[in-house]
Short mmCIF file of C-alpha atoms and ligand atoms in Angstrom, two decimals:
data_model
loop_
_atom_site.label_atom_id
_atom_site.label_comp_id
_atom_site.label_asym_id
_atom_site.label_seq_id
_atom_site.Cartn_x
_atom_site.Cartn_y
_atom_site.Cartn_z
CA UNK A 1 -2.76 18.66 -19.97
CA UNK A 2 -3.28 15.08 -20.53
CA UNK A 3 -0.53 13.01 -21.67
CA UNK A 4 -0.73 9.09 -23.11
CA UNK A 5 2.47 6.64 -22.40
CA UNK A 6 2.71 3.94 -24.43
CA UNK A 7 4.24 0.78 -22.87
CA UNK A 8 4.05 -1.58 -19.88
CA UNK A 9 7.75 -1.67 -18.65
CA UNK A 10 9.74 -0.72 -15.33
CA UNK A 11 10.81 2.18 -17.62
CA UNK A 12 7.78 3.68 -18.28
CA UNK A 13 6.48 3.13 -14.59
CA UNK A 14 9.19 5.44 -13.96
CA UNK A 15 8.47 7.93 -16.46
CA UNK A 16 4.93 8.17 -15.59
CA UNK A 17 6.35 8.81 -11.69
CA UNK A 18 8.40 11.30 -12.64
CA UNK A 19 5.62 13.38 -15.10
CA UNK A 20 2.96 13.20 -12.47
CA UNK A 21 5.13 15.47 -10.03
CA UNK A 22 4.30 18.04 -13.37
CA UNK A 23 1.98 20.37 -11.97
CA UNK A 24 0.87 20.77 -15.50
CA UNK A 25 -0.45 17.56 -15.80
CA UNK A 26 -4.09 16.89 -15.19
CA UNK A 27 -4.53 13.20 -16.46
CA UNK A 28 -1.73 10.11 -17.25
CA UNK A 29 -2.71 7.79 -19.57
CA UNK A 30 -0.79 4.45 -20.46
CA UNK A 31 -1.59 1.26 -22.72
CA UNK A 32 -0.91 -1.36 -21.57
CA UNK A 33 0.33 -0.79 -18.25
CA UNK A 34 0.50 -2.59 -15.81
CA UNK A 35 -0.61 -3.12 -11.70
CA UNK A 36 2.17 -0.35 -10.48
CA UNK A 37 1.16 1.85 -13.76
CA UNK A 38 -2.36 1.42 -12.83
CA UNK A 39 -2.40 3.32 -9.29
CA UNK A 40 -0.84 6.38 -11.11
CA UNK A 41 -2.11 6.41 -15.08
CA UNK A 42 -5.10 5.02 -16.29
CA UNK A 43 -4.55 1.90 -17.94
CA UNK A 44 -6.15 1.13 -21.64
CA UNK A 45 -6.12 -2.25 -23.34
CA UNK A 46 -4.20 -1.38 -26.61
CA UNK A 47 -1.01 -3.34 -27.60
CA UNK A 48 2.26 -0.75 -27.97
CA UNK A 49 2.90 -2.15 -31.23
CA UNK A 50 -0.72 -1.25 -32.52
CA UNK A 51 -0.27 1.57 -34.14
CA UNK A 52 -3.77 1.75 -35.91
CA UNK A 53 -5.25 1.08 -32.43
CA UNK A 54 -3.22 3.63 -30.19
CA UNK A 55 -4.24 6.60 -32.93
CA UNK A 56 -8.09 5.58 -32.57
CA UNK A 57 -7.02 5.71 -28.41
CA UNK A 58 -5.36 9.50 -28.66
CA UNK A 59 -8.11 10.64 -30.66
CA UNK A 60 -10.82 9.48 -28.04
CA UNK A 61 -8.91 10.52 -24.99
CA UNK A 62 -8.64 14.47 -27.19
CA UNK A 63 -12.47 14.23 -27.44
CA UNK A 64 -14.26 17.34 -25.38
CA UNK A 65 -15.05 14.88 -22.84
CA UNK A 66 -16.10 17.80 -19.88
CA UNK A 67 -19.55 18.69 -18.56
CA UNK A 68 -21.42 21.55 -20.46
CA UNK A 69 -19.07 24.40 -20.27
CA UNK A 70 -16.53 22.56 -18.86
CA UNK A 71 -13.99 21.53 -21.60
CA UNK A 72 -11.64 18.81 -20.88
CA UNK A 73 -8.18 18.74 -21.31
CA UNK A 74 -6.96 17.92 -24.82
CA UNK A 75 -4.37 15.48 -25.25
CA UNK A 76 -1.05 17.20 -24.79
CA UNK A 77 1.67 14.70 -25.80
CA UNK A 78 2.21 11.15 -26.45
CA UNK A 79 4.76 9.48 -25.21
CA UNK A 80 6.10 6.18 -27.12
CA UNK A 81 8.47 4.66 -24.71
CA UNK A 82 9.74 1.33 -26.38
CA UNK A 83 12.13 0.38 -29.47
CA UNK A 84 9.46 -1.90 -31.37
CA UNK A 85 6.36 0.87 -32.06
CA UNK A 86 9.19 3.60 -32.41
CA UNK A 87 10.98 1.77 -35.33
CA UNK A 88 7.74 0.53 -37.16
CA UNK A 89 7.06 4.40 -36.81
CA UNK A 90 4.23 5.01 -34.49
CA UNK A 91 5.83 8.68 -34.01
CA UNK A 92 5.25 9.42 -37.62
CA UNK A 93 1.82 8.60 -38.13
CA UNK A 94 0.86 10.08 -34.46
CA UNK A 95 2.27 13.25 -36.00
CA UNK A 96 0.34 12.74 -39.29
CA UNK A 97 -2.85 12.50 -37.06
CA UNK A 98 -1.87 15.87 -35.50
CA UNK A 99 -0.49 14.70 -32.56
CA UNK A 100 2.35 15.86 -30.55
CA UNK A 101 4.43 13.12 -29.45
CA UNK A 102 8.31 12.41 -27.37
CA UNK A 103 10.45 9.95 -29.40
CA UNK A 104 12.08 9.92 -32.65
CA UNK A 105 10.51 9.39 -36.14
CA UNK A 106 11.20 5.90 -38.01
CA UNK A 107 13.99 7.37 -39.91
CA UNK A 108 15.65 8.50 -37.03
CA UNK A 109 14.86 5.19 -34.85
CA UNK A 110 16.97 2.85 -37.35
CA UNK A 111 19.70 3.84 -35.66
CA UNK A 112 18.37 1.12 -32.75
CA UNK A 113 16.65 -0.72 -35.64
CA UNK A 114 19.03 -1.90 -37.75
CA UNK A 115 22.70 -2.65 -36.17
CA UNK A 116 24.01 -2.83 -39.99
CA UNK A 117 22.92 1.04 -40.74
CA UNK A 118 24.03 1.99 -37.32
CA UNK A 119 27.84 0.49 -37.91
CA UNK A 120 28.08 2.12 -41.40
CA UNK A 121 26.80 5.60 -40.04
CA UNK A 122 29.39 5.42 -37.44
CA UNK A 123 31.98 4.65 -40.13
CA UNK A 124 30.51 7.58 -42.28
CA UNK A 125 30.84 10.03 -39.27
CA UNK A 126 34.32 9.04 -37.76
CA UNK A 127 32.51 7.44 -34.81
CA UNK A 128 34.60 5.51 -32.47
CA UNK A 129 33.04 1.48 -32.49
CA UNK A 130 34.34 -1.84 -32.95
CA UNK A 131 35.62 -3.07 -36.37
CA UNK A 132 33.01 -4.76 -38.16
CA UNK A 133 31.64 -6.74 -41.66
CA UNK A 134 27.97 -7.18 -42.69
CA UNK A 135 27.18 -10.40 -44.54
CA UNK A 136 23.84 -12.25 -45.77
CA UNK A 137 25.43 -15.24 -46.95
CA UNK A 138 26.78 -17.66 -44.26
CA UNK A 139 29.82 -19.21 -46.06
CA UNK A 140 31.16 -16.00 -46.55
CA UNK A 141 30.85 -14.40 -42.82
CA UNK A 142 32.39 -17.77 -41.68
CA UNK A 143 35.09 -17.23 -44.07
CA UNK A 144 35.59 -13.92 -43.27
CA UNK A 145 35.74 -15.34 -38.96
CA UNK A 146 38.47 -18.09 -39.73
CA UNK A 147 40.44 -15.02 -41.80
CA UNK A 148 40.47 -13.03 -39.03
CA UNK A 149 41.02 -15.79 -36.23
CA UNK A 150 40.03 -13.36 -33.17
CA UNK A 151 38.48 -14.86 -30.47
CA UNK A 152 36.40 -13.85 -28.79
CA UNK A 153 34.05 -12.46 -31.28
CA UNK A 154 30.58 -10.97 -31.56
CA UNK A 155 27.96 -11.74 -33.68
CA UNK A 156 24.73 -9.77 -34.27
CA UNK A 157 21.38 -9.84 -35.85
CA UNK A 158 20.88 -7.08 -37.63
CA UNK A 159 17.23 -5.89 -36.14
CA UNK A 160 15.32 -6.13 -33.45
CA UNK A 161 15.62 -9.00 -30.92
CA UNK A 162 14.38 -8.65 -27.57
CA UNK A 163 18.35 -8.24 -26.43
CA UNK A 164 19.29 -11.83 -27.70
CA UNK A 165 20.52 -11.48 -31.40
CA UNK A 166 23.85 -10.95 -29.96
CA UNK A 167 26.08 -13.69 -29.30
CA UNK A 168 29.81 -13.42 -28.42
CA UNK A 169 31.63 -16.61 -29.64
CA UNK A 170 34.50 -17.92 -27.93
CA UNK A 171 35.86 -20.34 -30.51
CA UNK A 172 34.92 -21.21 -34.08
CA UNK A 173 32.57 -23.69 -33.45
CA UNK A 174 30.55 -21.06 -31.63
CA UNK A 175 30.66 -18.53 -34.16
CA UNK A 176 29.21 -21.22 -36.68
CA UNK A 177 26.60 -22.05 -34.70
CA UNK A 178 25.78 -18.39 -34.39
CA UNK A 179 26.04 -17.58 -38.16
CA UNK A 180 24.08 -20.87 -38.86
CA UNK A 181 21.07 -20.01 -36.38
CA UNK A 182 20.94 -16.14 -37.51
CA UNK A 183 21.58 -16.81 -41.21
CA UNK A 184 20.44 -20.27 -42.19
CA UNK A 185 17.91 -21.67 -39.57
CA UNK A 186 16.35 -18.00 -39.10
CA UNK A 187 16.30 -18.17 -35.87
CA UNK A 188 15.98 -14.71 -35.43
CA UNK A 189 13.31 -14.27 -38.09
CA UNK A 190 13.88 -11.30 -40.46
CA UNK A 191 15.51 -9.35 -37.48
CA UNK A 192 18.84 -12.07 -38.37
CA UNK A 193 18.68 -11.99 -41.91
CA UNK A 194 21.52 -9.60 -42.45
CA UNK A 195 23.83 -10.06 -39.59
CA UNK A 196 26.89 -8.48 -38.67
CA UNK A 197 30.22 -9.51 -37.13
CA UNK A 198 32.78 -7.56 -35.10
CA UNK A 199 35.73 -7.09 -32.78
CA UNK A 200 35.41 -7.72 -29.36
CA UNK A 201 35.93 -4.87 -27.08
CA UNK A 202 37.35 -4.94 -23.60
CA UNK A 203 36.58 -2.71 -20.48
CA UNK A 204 33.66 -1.18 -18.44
CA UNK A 205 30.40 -0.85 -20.13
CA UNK A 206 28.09 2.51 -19.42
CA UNK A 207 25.07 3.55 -20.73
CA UNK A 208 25.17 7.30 -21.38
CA UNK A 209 21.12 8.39 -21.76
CA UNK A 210 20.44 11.71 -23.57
CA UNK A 211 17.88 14.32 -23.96
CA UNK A 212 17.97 15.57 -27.60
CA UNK A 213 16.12 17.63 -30.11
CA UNK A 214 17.93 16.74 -33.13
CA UNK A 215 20.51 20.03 -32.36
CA UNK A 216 20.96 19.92 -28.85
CA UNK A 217 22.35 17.04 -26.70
CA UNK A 218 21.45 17.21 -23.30
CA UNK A 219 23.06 13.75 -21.35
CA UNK A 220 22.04 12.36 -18.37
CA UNK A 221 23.95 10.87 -15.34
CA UNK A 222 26.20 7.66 -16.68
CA UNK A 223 25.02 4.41 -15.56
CA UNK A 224 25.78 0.57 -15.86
CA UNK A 225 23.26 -2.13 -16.34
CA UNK A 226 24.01 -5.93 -15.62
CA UNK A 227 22.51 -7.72 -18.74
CA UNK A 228 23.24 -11.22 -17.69
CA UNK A 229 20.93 -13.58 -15.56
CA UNK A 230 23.00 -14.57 -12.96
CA UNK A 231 26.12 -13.00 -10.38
CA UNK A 232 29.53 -12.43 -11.90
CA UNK A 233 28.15 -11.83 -15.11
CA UNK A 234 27.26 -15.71 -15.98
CA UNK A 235 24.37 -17.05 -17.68
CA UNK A 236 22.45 -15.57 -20.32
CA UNK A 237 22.15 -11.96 -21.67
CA UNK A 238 18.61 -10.43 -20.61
CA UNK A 239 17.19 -7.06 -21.13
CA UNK A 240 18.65 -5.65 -17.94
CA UNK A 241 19.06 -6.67 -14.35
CA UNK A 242 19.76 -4.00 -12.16
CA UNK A 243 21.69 -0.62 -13.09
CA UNK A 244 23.93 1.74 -10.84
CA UNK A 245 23.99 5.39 -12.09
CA UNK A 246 26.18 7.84 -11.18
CA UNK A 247 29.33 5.92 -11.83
CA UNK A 248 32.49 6.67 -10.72
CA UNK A 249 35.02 5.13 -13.54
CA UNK A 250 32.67 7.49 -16.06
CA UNK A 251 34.98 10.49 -15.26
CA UNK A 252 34.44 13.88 -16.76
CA UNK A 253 37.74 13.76 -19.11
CA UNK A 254 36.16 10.63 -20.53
CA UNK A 255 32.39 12.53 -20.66
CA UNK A 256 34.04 15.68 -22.37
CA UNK A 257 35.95 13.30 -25.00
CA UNK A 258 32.70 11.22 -25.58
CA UNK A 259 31.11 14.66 -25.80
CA UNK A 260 33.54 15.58 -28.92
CA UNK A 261 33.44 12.08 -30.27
CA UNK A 262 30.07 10.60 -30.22
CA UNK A 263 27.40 12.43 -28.53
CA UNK A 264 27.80 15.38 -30.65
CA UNK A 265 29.05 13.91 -33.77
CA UNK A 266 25.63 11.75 -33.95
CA UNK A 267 23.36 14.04 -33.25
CA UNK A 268 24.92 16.05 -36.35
CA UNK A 269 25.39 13.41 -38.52
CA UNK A 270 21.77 12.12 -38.19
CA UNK A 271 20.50 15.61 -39.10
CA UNK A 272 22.71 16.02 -41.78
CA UNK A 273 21.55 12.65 -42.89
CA UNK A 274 17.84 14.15 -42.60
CA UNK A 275 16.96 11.86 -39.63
CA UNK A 276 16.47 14.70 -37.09
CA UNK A 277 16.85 12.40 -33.73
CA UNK A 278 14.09 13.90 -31.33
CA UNK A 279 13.91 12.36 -28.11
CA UNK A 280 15.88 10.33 -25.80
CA UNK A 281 19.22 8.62 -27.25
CA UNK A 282 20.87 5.85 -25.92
CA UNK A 283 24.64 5.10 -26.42
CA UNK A 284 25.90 1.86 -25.02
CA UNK A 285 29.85 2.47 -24.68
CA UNK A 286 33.00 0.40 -24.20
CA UNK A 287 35.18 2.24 -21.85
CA UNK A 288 38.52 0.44 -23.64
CA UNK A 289 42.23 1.31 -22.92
CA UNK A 290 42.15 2.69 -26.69
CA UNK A 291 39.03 4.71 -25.68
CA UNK A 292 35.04 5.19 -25.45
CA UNK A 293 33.79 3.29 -28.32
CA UNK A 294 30.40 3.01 -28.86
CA UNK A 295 28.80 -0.91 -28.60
CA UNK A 296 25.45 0.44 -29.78
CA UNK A 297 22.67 2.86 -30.21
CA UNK A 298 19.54 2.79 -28.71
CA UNK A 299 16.46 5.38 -29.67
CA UNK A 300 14.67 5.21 -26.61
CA UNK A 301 15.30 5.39 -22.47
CA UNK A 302 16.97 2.36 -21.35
CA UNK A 303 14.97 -0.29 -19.67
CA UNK A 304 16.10 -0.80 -16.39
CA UNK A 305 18.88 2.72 -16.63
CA UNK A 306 15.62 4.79 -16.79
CA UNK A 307 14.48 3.21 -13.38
CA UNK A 308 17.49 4.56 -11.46
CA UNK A 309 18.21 7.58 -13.43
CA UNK A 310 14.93 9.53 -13.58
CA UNK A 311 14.18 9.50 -9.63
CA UNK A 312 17.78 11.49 -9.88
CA UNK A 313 16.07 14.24 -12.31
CA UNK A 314 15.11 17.77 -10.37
CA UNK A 315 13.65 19.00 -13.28
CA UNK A 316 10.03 18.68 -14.55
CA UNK A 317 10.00 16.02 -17.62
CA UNK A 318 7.28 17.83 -18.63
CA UNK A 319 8.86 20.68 -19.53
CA UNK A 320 11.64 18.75 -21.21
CA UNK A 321 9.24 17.07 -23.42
CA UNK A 322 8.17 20.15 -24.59
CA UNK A 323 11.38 21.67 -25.05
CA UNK A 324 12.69 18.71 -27.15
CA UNK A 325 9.29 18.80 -28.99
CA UNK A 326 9.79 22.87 -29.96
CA UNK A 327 13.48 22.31 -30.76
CA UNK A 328 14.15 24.65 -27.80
CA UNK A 329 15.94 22.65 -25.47
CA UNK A 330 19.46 24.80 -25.68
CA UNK A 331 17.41 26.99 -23.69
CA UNK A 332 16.77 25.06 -20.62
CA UNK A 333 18.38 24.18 -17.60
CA UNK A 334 18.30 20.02 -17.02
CA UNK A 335 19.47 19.38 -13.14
CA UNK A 336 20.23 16.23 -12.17
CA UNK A 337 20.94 15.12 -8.38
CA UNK A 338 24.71 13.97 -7.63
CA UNK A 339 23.43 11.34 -5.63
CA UNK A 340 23.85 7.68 -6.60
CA UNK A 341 20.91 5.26 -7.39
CA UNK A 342 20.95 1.50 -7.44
CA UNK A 343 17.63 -0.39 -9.11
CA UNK A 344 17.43 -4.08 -8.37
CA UNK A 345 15.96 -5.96 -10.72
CA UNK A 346 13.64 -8.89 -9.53
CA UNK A 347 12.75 -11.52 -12.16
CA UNK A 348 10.82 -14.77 -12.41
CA UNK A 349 12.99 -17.68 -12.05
CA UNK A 350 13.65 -19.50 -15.06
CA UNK A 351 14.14 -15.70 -16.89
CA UNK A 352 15.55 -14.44 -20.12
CA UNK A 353 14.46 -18.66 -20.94
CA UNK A 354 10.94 -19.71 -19.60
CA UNK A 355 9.39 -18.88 -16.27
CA UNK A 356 5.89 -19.52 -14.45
CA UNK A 357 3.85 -16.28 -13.81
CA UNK A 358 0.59 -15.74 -11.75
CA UNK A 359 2.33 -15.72 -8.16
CA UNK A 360 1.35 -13.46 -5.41
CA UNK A 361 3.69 -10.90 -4.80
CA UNK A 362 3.90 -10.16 -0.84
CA UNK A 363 5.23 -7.98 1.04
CA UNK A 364 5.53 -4.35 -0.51
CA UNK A 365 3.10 -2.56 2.25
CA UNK A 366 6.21 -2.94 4.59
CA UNK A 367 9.02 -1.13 2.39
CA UNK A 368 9.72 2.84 2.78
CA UNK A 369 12.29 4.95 1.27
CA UNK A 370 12.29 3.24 -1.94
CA UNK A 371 10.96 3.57 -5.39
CA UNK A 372 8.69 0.56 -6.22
CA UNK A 373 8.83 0.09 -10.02
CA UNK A 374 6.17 -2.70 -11.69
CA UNK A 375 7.60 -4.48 -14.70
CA UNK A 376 5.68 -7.76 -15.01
CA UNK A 377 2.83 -7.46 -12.90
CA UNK A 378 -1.19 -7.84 -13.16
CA UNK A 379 -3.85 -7.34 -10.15
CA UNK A 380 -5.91 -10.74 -10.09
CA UNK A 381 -8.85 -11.14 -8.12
CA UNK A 382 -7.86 -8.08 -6.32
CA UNK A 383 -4.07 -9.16 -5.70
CA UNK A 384 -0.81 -8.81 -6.75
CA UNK A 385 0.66 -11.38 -8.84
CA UNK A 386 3.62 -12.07 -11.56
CA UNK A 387 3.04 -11.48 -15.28
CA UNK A 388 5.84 -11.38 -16.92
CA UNK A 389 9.59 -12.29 -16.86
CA UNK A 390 11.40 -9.08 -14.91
CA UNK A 391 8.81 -8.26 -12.58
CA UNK A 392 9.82 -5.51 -9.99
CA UNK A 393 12.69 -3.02 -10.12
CA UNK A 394 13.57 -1.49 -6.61
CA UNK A 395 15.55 1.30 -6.71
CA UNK A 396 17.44 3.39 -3.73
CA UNK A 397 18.76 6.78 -3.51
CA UNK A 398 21.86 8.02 -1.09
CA UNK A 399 24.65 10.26 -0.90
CA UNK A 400 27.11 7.57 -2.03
CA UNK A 401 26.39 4.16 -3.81
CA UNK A 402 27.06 1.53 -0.97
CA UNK A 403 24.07 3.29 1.26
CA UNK A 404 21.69 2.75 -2.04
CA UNK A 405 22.78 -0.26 -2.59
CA UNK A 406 21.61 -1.72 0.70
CA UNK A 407 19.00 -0.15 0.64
CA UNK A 408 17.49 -1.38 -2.27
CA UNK A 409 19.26 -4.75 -1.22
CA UNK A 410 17.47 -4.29 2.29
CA UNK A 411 13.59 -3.82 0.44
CA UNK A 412 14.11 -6.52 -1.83
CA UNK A 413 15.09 -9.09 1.10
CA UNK A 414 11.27 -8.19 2.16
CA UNK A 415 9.24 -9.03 -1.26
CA UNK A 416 8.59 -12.36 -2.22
CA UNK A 417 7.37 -13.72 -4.71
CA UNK A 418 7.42 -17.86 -5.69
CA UNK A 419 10.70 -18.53 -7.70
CA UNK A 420 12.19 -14.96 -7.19
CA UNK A 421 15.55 -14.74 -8.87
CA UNK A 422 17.57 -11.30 -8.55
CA UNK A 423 21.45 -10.82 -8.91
CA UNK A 424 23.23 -10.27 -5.70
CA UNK A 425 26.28 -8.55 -7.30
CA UNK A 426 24.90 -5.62 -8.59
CA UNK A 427 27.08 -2.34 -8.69
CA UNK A 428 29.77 -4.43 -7.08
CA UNK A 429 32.84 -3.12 -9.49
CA UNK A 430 31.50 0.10 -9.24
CA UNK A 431 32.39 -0.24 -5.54
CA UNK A 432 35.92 -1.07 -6.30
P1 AMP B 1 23.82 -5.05 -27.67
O1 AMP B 1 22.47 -5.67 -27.86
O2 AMP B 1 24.48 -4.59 -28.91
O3 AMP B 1 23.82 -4.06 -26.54
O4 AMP B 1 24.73 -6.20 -27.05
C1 AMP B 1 24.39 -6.85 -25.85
C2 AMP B 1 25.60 -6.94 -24.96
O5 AMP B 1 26.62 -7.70 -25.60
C3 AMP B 1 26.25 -5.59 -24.68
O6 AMP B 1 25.64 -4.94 -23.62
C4 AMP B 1 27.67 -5.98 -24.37
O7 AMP B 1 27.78 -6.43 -23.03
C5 AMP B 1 27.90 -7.17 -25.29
N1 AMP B 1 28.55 -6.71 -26.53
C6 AMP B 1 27.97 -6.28 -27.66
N2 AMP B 1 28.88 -5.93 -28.58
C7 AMP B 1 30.09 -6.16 -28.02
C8 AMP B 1 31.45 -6.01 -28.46
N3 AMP B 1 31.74 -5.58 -29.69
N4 AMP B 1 32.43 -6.34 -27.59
C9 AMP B 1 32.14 -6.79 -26.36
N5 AMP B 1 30.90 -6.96 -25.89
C10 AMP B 1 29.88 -6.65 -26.69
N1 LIG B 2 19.16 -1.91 -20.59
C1 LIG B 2 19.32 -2.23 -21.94
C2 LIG B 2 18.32 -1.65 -22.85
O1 LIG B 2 17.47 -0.88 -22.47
O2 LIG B 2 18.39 -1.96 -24.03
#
């Protein structure tokens, strides 16, 4: 079978890893891609958000391409791996074309596109999550912060924003600027014009990933990603810097009550909603002394979680694919290892803000025992160089989390790249 993944991230450099141990695969495709992609999948030139473009791709790559008598493989699945094509709904008109695809539909994907539908579901289901108030017009939302007087608190655009339309405000000055720049300067575009505001909730964050085929909720090892730039959690938010998974404080008391309260609850409110969720769900929770509580949804593999969960998968993706796609996967077995994994994420300096790409990246031939995943990179005159603003994720596998961790540490110490900015700190309160 061939199979098409659409994207260019760490995340799907990891996905395609894991599907080419499939024995049933013949042929990986991606678009984009990138240089790591590239020595795995063959790479095409079509954006992920061109929908048009990436249907004209799937049909060529179903065409009878073989010899006489020798008919090539048709195209078995696509794969849409990020949030943007998923929630313009490149899954529904792939389908419409008569292609089989793993991620949900449009109507399912608002859950990750639209924070304001995503709070009110919750409320409609009983779902634990912060408090919160939508608002379009500025003088009320900042009438509505000085009534409530809570500081800090969070303010976010209601769509899509590459990770930054949130902004937690420590003072009311701060949450005006952030209403202002969402609601009145459009800073965000049309992904701030609605925004919402809410409590601010205290404790350890985990990403829970899950396999689901709009019945079924099959969840993967618990993980935590570091989202901002720098050690100790300072500087800006980003789209990940380096995950642990496998996390100790993510008990299974507190997996059987999120089990009861969220996971399941979801999965049956978005079908009885008629959004069927098919694919893999994300739920960013709030480990709080009150309970999980859910800090958001996301309707797609977590970029970098995916990098250190999937090398911990034992069985084929392949076959979960299908599963999910045949609303069959109550009947299989998922295994994941019990090891830990650690992913290190190394950016460009100057990252989430603005950075200098086109560097040679040295020193990869020497590392072993590792998995090498590409984010930002691009082969130049036949060499490595930067391309983007995380470049690399490293990720390390052990029996227990301190081994991976310098492990991964130990690999990245040997790549360089000008400008090369990682966090030193990563899984360090999981070590507590
Ligand atoms: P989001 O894009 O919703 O994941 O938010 C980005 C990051 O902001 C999250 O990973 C949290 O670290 C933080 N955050 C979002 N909402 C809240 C909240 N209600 N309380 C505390 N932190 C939050
Ligand atoms: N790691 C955060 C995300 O994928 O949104």
């Amino acid at each position: 079978m061939k199979i098409l993944v659409i994207g260019s991230g760490g995340r799907e450099h990891a996905i395609i890893t894991s599907l080419k141990k499939s024995p049933k695969i013949t042929e990986i495709h991606s678009t984009p891609g990138n240089a790591g992609i590239a020595e795995t999948a063959t790479c095409h030139n079509v954006k992920a958000t061109d929908i048009d473009g990436i249907i004209k791709l799937a049909k060529e790559l179903n065409i009878d391409s073989g010899e006489a008598g020798m008919r090539a493989e048709a195209l078995g699945i696509v794969f849409v791996a990020p949030d943007d094509p998923l929630v313009l709904g490149m899954v529904d008109e792939l389908n419409k074309a008569g292609f089989k695809t793993m991620g949900p539909r449009k109507n399912a994907a608002i859950l990750e596109g639209s924070k304001v539908f995503s709070k009110s579901f919750m409320k409609r289901h009983n779902i634990p999550t912060a408090a919160y108030k939508a608002f379009t017009d500025p003088e009320k939302a900042i009438t509505y912060i000085k009534s409530q007087s809570s500081y800090p608190t969070v303010i976010k655009c209601d769509g899509l924003a590459l990770g930054k339309g949130v902004i937690i405000a420590n003072n009311l000055i701060e949450a005006e600027a952030a209403v202002n720049s969402m609601l009145l300067d459009n800073k965000f575009g049309d992904s701030g014009k609605e925004i919402v505001i809410e409590e601010y909730l205290d404790g350890m964050e985990v990403t829970v990933l899950a396999f689901t085929d709009g019945i079924t909720v099959k969840t993967m090892p618990a993980s935590t990603d570091h989202k901002r730039a720098l050690d100790n959690d300072e500087g800006l938010n980003t789209g990940g810097m380096g995950v642990v998974a496998n996390v100790p404080y993510y008990t299974d008391e507190i997996a059987s009550e999120c089990m009861e309260k969220i996971f399941l609850p979801t999965i049956r409110g978005m079908a009885q909603e008629n959004r069927p969720f098919k694919g893999c769900i994300y739920f960013g929770l709030m480990l709080t002394s009150k309970g999980a509580k859910v800090i958001e949804y996301n309707c797609r593999f977590g970029d970098p979680e995916t990098q250190a969960i999937l090398p911990l998968l034992e069985t084929d993706l392949l076959d979960i694919i299908e599963a999910i796609w045949e609303e069959r996967l109550a009947d299989l077995e998922i295994t994941f290892s019990d090891e830990k994994s650690a992913c290190v994420v190394m950016a460009s300096g100057g990252y989430p803000e603005k950075y200098e790409t086109g560097y040679k990246i040295t020193g990869l031939d020497e590392i072993t025992d590792v998995y090498i995943y590409h984010a930002g990179t691009k082969t130049e005159n036949g060499e490595l160089v930067t391309a983007g603003g995380r470049v690399l994720g490293i990720t390390a596998v052990a029996d227990d989390l301190k081994t991976a961790l310098d492990k991964a540490y130990e690999a990245v110490e040997k790549i360089q790249f000008k400008n090369a900015h990682y966090r030193t700190d990563i899984g360090r309160k999981a070590l507590l």
